[in-house]
Amino acid sequence: MSARKLRRTATLAACAVVPLLALTACGGDDEGGGGESTERELKLAHSYTENQPQHRCGAQVIADEVANADVGLTVTIHPNSTLGGDADRISSVVSGDIDMDIQGASALGAVYEPISVLDAAYAFDDAEHLARFFDDDASDEVLDGFKEATGVETLGAWSAGMRHFTANDPIREPADLEGLRMRFPASPQFLMNAKALGANATEVAYEELFLALQQGTVDGQENPIVNIEAISLDEVQDYISMSSHQANSNLVIIGKVWDELSDEQQEALQAAVDKAVDEVPGCVEEDEQKTLDAWAESGSLEVVDDVDVDAFREKADAYLRDNFNDEQLAVYEAIRGTAG
């Protein structure tokens, strides 16, 4: 469901408190479901482990809340990329082979380029900024464009934490990236981010990253803390430099099956996603603090907290504005327009 529809849900909720006669002004439209509820099972895929907050507080909350709603709908979760990698899964959602997915915006850019800008370096100031953008009219254009181009609805979005650099040397300013082979995901937006930040990007799959760092194929990488901890990168890196250069986005999407659900099922599923959107950021923050405390206690990964974030941000902003096309720049400006 688009951000526009999410706001409509809030409007309907507000209407519930006015006198009955006034409800005629809050009447619904003909968009979406409306058929009788039939028993249906939805496949929800993602790439995370079952211990990560994206699963525990995201996918699992969605499945549990839908089950509790008792509307003839079941959500079965397929974690750990068991239904394919990011690029394969978005294609499967578009085709209808997978019903739902939790994806980063850069992966969605494979089917609608402008949406990948949500993963641009320093586009969002923090997780709260990302949430504010998706609650604002400013997000309508990109989400509606994504729906029009693909037939895929966006039910909600959260940030799984800010991305930071790790390496065997501190990275405090853009010049510190010179000469380092930094792993970035193999998507156009991530590779553009590397150039914007001054990094020499090497493409390595996340599943192969530990070995690549261990063997010296790459010197460093960037990821949110929950992803760094999930594959024990503290065992093969010495420093984490708190650059906060990207709000790691997760969008909850659903394919054409959305229009086959009854109103009751749509409402239950949307409410379940809304709850997950509310819960994931707190789970991420809690997990991050536990991980930082564990690293500090063990000394396995030294935290560099005096990064010149302004220098990185200014460098990235100038590069992106010079290299985005008109559609991409419009999305970027919409995001920056909702900054605090």
CSV table of C-alpha atoms in Angstrom, one decimal:
chain,number,residue,atom,x,y,z
A,1,MET,CA,0.0,0.0,0.0
A,2,SER,CA,1.3,3.4,-0.9
A,3,ALA,CA,2.0,6.2,1.6
A,4,ARG,CA,-1.2,7.9,0.3
A,5,LYS,CA,-3.2,4.8,1.3
A,6,LEU,CA,-1.4,4.7,4.7
A,7,ARG,CA,-2.5,8.2,5.4
A,8,ARG,CA,-6.1,7.3,4.3
A,9,THR,CA,-6.1,4.6,6.9
A,10,ALA,CA,-5.3,7.2,9.5
A,11,THR,CA,-8.1,9.5,8.2
A,12,LEU,CA,-10.6,6.6,8.5
A,13,ALA,CA,-9.5,6.0,12.0
A,14,ALA,CA,-10.1,9.6,12.9
A,15,CYS,CA,-13.5,9.5,11.4
A,16,ALA,CA,-14.4,6.7,13.8
A,17,VAL,CA,-14.6,9.2,16.6
A,18,VAL,CA,-17.1,11.6,15.0
A,19,PRO,CA,-20.9,11.2,15.1
A,20,LEU,CA,-22.5,8.5,12.9
A,21,LEU,CA,-24.0,11.0,10.4
A,22,ALA,CA,-20.6,12.5,9.7
A,23,LEU,CA,-19.2,9.2,8.6
A,24,THR,CA,-20.7,9.8,5.1
A,25,ALA,CA,-17.9,12.3,4.6
A,26,CYS,CA,-15.3,9.6,5.2
A,27,GLY,CA,-16.7,7.0,2.9
A,28,GLY,CA,-14.3,4.6,1.2
A,29,ASP,CA,-13.5,4.4,-2.5
A,30,ASP,CA,-13.6,1.4,-4.9
A,31,GLU,CA,-9.8,0.9,-4.9
A,32,GLY,CA,-8.4,-2.4,-3.6
A,33,GLY,CA,-10.3,-5.6,-2.6
A,34,GLY,CA,-13.9,-6.0,-1.7
A,35,GLY,CA,-14.6,-9.6,-2.5
A,36,GLU,CA,-15.6,-12.3,0.0
A,37,SER,CA,-12.8,-13.5,2.3
A,38,THR,CA,-11.4,-16.9,1.1
A,39,GLU,CA,-8.7,-18.9,2.8
A,40,ARG,CA,-5.3,-17.8,1.4
A,41,GLU,CA,-1.7,-18.3,2.2
A,42,LEU,CA,0.9,-15.6,1.3
A,43,LYS,CA,4.6,-16.3,0.9
A,44,LEU,CA,6.7,-13.6,2.5
A,45,ALA,CA,10.4,-13.8,1.5
A,46,HIS,CA,13.5,-11.9,2.8
A,47,SER,CA,17.3,-12.3,2.9
A,48,TYR,CA,17.9,-12.0,6.7
A,49,THR,CA,18.6,-14.6,9.3
A,50,GLU,CA,15.9,-15.5,11.8
A,51,ASN,CA,18.0,-13.8,14.6
A,52,GLN,CA,18.0,-10.4,12.9
A,53,PRO,CA,15.4,-7.7,13.8
A,54,GLN,CA,14.2,-7.6,10.2
A,55,HIS,CA,12.9,-11.1,10.8
A,56,ARG,CA,12.0,-11.1,14.6
A,57,CYS,CA,10.4,-7.7,14.8
A,58,GLY,CA,9.4,-7.4,11.1
A,59,ALA,CA,8.4,-10.5,9.2
A,60,GLN,CA,7.5,-12.5,12.3
A,61,VAL,CA,5.3,-9.7,13.7
A,62,ILE,CA,3.5,-9.5,10.3
A,63,ALA,CA,2.8,-13.2,10.3
A,64,ASP,CA,1.7,-13.3,13.9
A,65,GLU,CA,-0.6,-10.3,13.7
A,66,VAL,CA,-2.2,-11.6,10.5
A,67,ALA,CA,-2.8,-15.0,12.2
A,68,ASN,CA,-4.3,-13.3,15.3
A,69,ALA,CA,-6.7,-11.3,13.0
A,70,ASP,CA,-8.4,-14.5,12.0
A,71,VAL,CA,-9.5,-13.3,8.5
A,72,GLY,CA,-8.6,-16.4,6.6
A,73,LEU,CA,-5.1,-15.3,5.8
A,74,THR,CA,-1.8,-17.0,6.6
A,75,VAL,CA,1.6,-15.5,6.0
A,76,THR,CA,4.5,-18.1,5.7
A,77,ILE,CA,8.0,-16.7,6.0
A,78,HIS,CA,10.9,-17.7,3.8
A,79,PRO,CA,14.1,-16.2,5.3
A,80,ASN,CA,17.8,-16.4,4.4
A,81,SER,CA,17.2,-15.8,0.7
A,82,THR,CA,15.7,-19.3,0.4
A,83,LEU,CA,13.5,-18.1,-2.5
A,84,GLY,CA,16.4,-16.4,-4.3
A,85,GLY,CA,18.6,-13.3,-4.0
A,86,ASP,CA,17.3,-9.8,-4.0
A,87,ALA,CA,17.3,-9.3,-7.8
A,88,ASP,CA,15.5,-12.7,-8.4
A,89,ARG,CA,12.9,-12.0,-5.7
A,90,ILE,CA,11.8,-8.7,-6.9
A,91,SER,CA,11.3,-10.2,-10.4
A,92,SER,CA,9.3,-13.0,-8.7
A,93,VAL,CA,7.1,-10.5,-6.9
A,94,VAL,CA,6.3,-8.7,-10.1
A,95,SER,CA,5.5,-12.0,-11.8
A,96,GLY,CA,3.4,-13.3,-8.9
A,97,ASP,CA,5.6,-16.3,-8.0
A,98,ILE,CA,6.3,-14.7,-4.6
A,99,ASP,CA,3.5,-12.8,-2.9
A,100,MET,CA,5.4,-10.5,-0.5
A,101,ASP,CA,9.0,-9.5,0.1
A,102,ILE,CA,11.1,-7.3,2.3
A,103,GLN,CA,13.6,-5.5,0.1
A,104,GLY,CA,16.1,-2.7,0.1
A,105,ALA,CA,15.2,0.2,-2.2
A,106,SER,CA,18.4,-0.3,-4.3
A,107,ALA,CA,17.3,-3.8,-5.2
A,108,LEU,CA,13.8,-2.5,-6.3
A,109,GLY,CA,15.7,-0.1,-8.6
A,110,ALA,CA,16.2,-3.1,-10.9
A,111,VAL,CA,12.5,-2.7,-11.9
A,112,TYR,CA,12.0,1.0,-11.3
A,113,GLU,CA,15.1,3.1,-11.2
A,114,PRO,CA,13.9,6.2,-9.3
A,115,ILE,CA,13.0,4.2,-6.1
A,116,SER,CA,16.7,3.2,-5.7
A,117,VAL,CA,17.4,6.8,-4.7
A,118,LEU,CA,15.9,6.0,-1.3
A,119,ASP,CA,19.3,4.2,-0.7
A,120,ALA,CA,21.4,7.2,-1.8
A,121,ALA,CA,24.3,8.2,0.5
A,122,TYR,CA,23.1,10.7,3.1
A,123,ALA,CA,19.7,11.0,1.4
A,124,PHE,CA,18.2,10.4,4.9
A,125,ASP,CA,19.6,11.9,8.0
A,126,ASP,CA,18.6,9.0,10.2
A,127,ALA,CA,15.9,6.3,10.7
A,128,GLU,CA,13.4,8.9,11.9
A,129,HIS,CA,13.8,10.9,8.8
A,130,LEU,CA,13.1,7.8,6.7
A,131,ALA,CA,9.9,7.2,8.7
A,132,ARG,CA,8.8,10.8,8.3
A,133,PHE,CA,9.3,10.7,4.5
A,134,PHE,CA,7.1,7.6,4.1
A,135,ASP,CA,4.4,9.3,6.3
A,136,ASP,CA,4.5,12.4,4.2
A,137,ASP,CA,2.9,13.3,0.9
A,138,ALA,CA,6.4,13.7,-0.5
A,139,SER,CA,6.7,9.9,-0.9
A,140,ASP,CA,3.6,9.6,-3.0
A,141,GLU,CA,5.2,10.3,-6.3
A,142,VAL,CA,7.9,7.6,-6.1
A,143,LEU,CA,5.7,5.0,-4.5
A,144,ASP,CA,2.9,5.6,-7.0
A,145,GLY,CA,5.4,5.5,-9.8
A,146,PHE,CA,6.7,2.2,-8.6
A,147,LYS,CA,3.2,0.8,-8.4
A,148,GLU,CA,2.4,2.0,-11.9
A,149,ALA,CA,5.6,0.6,-13.4
A,150,THR,CA,5.5,-2.8,-11.7
A,151,GLY,CA,2.0,-3.5,-10.3
A,152,VAL,CA,3.6,-3.9,-6.8
A,153,GLU,CA,2.3,-2.1,-3.7
A,154,THR,CA,4.4,-0.8,-0.9
A,155,LEU,CA,2.7,-1.6,2.4
A,156,GLY,CA,5.3,0.1,4.6
A,157,ALA,CA,9.0,0.8,5.2
A,158,TRP,CA,11.5,1.0,8.0
A,159,SER,CA,15.3,1.5,8.5
A,160,ALA,CA,17.4,-1.4,9.7
A,161,GLY,CA,20.0,1.0,11.0
A,162,MET,CA,22.6,3.4,9.6
A,163,ARG,CA,25.4,1.9,7.5
A,164,HIS,CA,29.0,2.4,8.6
A,165,PHE,CA,32.5,1.6,7.3
A,166,THR,CA,34.6,-1.2,8.7
A,167,ALA,CA,38.3,-1.8,7.9
A,168,ASN,CA,41.6,-2.6,9.5
A,169,ASP,CA,42.3,1.1,9.8
A,170,PRO,CA,40.1,4.0,11.0
A,171,ILE,CA,38.1,5.9,8.3
A,172,ARG,CA,37.6,9.4,9.6
A,173,GLU,CA,37.4,11.4,6.4
A,174,PRO,CA,37.0,10.8,2.6
A,175,ALA,CA,40.8,10.8,2.1
A,176,ASP,CA,41.1,7.7,4.4
A,177,LEU,CA,39.3,5.7,1.8
A,178,GLU,CA,42.1,6.2,-0.8
A,179,GLY,CA,43.9,2.9,-1.6
A,180,LEU,CA,41.3,0.7,0.1
A,181,ARG,CA,39.3,-1.9,-1.7
A,182,MET,CA,35.9,-1.4,-0.2
A,183,ARG,CA,33.1,-3.9,-0.7
A,184,PHE,CA,29.8,-2.5,-1.8
A,185,PRO,CA,26.7,-4.4,-3.0
A,186,ALA,CA,26.4,-4.9,-6.7
A,187,SER,CA,23.6,-2.4,-7.5
A,188,PRO,CA,23.8,0.8,-9.4
A,189,GLN,CA,22.8,3.0,-6.4
A,190,PHE,CA,25.4,1.4,-4.1
A,191,LEU,CA,28.1,1.7,-6.7
A,192,MET,CA,27.1,5.4,-7.2
A,193,ASN,CA,27.3,5.8,-3.4
A,194,ALA,CA,30.9,4.5,-3.4
A,195,LYS,CA,31.9,7.1,-5.9
A,196,ALA,CA,30.0,9.8,-4.1
A,197,LEU,CA,31.9,9.0,-0.8
A,198,GLY,CA,35.3,8.6,-2.5
A,199,ALA,CA,35.6,4.9,-2.2
A,200,ASN,CA,37.1,2.3,-4.6
A,201,ALA,CA,34.2,-0.2,-4.8
A,202,THR,CA,34.7,-3.9,-5.2
A,203,GLU,CA,31.5,-6.0,-5.7
A,204,VAL,CA,31.2,-9.0,-3.4
A,205,ALA,CA,28.0,-10.8,-2.4
A,206,TYR,CA,27.0,-10.5,1.2
A,207,GLU,CA,27.2,-14.2,1.7
A,208,GLU,CA,30.8,-14.2,0.5
A,209,LEU,CA,31.9,-11.1,2.4
A,210,PHE,CA,33.4,-12.8,5.5
A,211,LEU,CA,35.7,-14.9,3.3
A,212,ALA,CA,36.6,-12.0,1.1
A,213,LEU,CA,37.7,-10.0,4.1
A,214,GLN,CA,39.5,-12.9,5.7
A,215,GLN,CA,41.5,-13.6,2.5
A,216,GLY,CA,42.2,-10.0,1.7
A,217,THR,CA,40.2,-9.8,-1.5
A,218,VAL,CA,38.8,-6.6,-0.1
A,219,ASP,CA,40.1,-4.4,2.7
A,220,GLY,CA,36.8,-3.1,4.1
A,221,GLN,CA,33.1,-2.9,3.7
A,222,GLU,CA,30.0,-1.0,4.8
A,223,ASN,CA,26.8,-2.3,6.5
A,224,PRO,CA,24.5,-1.6,9.3
A,225,ILE,CA,25.6,-2.9,12.7
A,226,VAL,CA,23.0,-5.7,12.7
A,227,ASN,CA,24.3,-7.0,9.4
A,228,ILE,CA,27.9,-6.8,10.6
A,229,GLU,CA,27.2,-8.7,13.7
A,230,ALA,CA,25.1,-11.3,11.8
A,231,ILE,CA,28.1,-12.6,9.9
A,232,SER,CA,30.7,-12.0,12.6
A,233,LEU,CA,32.7,-9.4,10.6
A,234,ASP,CA,34.3,-8.3,13.9
A,235,GLU,CA,36.5,-11.4,13.5
A,236,VAL,CA,38.1,-10.1,10.3
A,237,GLN,CA,38.0,-6.3,10.8
A,238,ASP,CA,39.6,-4.1,13.4
A,239,TYR,CA,37.6,-0.8,13.3
A,240,ILE,CA,34.1,0.3,12.7
A,241,SER,CA,34.0,4.0,11.7
A,242,MET,CA,30.6,5.5,12.5
A,243,SER,CA,30.0,7.3,9.2
A,244,SER,CA,26.2,6.9,9.2
A,245,HIS,CA,26.3,7.4,5.5
A,246,GLN,CA,23.1,5.6,4.6
A,247,ALA,CA,19.8,4.7,6.3
A,248,ASN,CA,19.5,1.0,5.4
A,249,SER,CA,16.0,0.8,3.9
A,250,ASN,CA,13.6,-2.1,4.0
A,251,LEU,CA,10.3,-1.9,2.1
A,252,VAL,CA,7.5,-4.4,2.6
A,253,ILE,CA,6.0,-5.0,-0.8
A,254,ILE,CA,3.2,-7.2,-2.2
A,255,GLY,CA,2.4,-8.2,-5.7
A,256,LYS,CA,-0.8,-8.5,-7.7
A,257,VAL,CA,-2.3,-10.8,-5.0
A,258,TRP,CA,-3.1,-7.6,-3.1
A,259,ASP,CA,-6.1,-6.9,-5.3
A,260,GLU,CA,-7.4,-10.4,-4.8
A,261,LEU,CA,-7.7,-10.0,-1.0
A,262,SER,CA,-11.0,-9.0,0.6
A,263,ASP,CA,-11.2,-5.6,2.3
A,264,GLU,CA,-11.1,-7.4,5.7
A,265,GLN,CA,-7.9,-9.2,4.7
A,266,GLN,CA,-6.3,-6.1,3.3
A,267,GLU,CA,-7.0,-4.2,6.5
A,268,ALA,CA,-5.6,-7.0,8.7
A,269,LEU,CA,-2.4,-7.3,6.6
A,270,GLN,CA,-1.9,-3.5,6.5
A,271,ALA,CA,-2.4,-3.3,10.3
A,272,ALA,CA,0.2,-6.1,10.7
A,273,VAL,CA,2.7,-4.3,8.6
A,274,ASP,CA,2.0,-1.0,10.4
A,275,LYS,CA,2.8,-2.7,13.7
A,276,ALA,CA,6.1,-4.2,12.3
A,277,VAL,CA,7.0,-0.7,11.0
A,278,ASP,CA,6.6,0.7,14.5
A,279,GLU,CA,8.5,-2.1,16.2
A,280,VAL,CA,11.5,-2.8,14.0
A,281,PRO,CA,13.4,0.5,14.7
A,282,GLY,CA,13.3,-0.1,18.4
A,283,CYS,CA,14.5,-3.7,18.0
A,284,VAL,CA,17.3,-2.5,15.7
A,285,GLU,CA,18.4,0.1,18.3
A,286,GLU,CA,18.4,-2.4,21.1
A,287,ASP,CA,20.3,-5.0,19.0
A,288,GLU,CA,22.9,-2.3,18.0
A,289,GLN,CA,23.5,-1.3,21.6
A,290,LYS,CA,24.0,-4.9,22.7
A,291,THR,CA,26.4,-5.5,19.8
A,292,LEU,CA,28.4,-2.3,20.5
A,293,ASP,CA,28.6,-3.2,24.2
A,294,ALA,CA,29.8,-6.7,23.3
A,295,TRP,CA,32.5,-5.4,21.0
A,296,ALA,CA,33.7,-2.9,23.6
A,297,GLU,CA,33.9,-5.7,26.2
A,298,SER,CA,35.7,-8.1,23.9
A,299,GLY,CA,37.8,-5.5,22.1
A,300,SER,CA,37.1,-7.3,18.9
A,301,LEU,CA,36.1,-4.2,16.9
A,302,GLU,CA,37.1,-0.7,18.0
A,303,VAL,CA,34.6,2.0,17.5
A,304,VAL,CA,35.7,5.2,15.8
A,305,ASP,CA,33.2,7.9,16.7
A,306,ASP,CA,35.0,11.0,15.6
A,307,VAL,CA,34.2,10.6,11.9
A,308,ASP,CA,33.9,13.9,9.9
A,309,VAL,CA,30.4,13.2,8.8
A,310,ASP,CA,29.9,16.7,7.4
A,311,ALA,CA,32.9,16.2,5.0
A,312,PHE,CA,31.4,12.9,3.7
A,313,ARG,CA,27.9,14.4,3.5
A,314,GLU,CA,29.0,17.4,1.5
A,315,LYS,CA,31.1,15.3,-0.9
A,316,ALA,CA,28.2,12.9,-1.5
A,317,ASP,CA,25.6,15.6,-2.0
A,318,ALA,CA,27.7,17.4,-4.6
A,319,TYR,CA,28.4,14.2,-6.5
A,320,LEU,CA,24.8,13.0,-6.4
A,321,ARG,CA,23.4,16.3,-7.6
A,322,ASP,CA,25.8,16.3,-10.5
A,323,ASN,CA,25.1,12.7,-11.5
A,324,PHE,CA,21.5,11.9,-10.9
A,325,ASN,CA,19.1,12.1,-13.9
A,326,ASP,CA,16.0,14.3,-13.6
A,327,GLU,CA,13.7,11.6,-12.1
A,328,GLN,CA,16.3,10.6,-9.6
A,329,LEU,CA,17.0,14.2,-8.6
A,330,ALA,CA,13.3,14.8,-8.0
A,331,VAL,CA,13.2,11.9,-5.6
A,332,TYR,CA,16.3,13.1,-3.8
A,333,GLU,CA,15.0,16.6,-3.5
A,334,ALA,CA,11.7,15.2,-2.1
A,335,ILE,CA,13.6,13.3,0.5
A,336,ARG,CA,15.8,16.2,1.5
A,337,GLY,CA,12.7,18.4,1.7
A,338,THR,CA,11.4,16.3,4.6
A,339,ALA,CA,14.7,16.6,6.6
A,340,GLY,CA,14.3,17.9,10.2
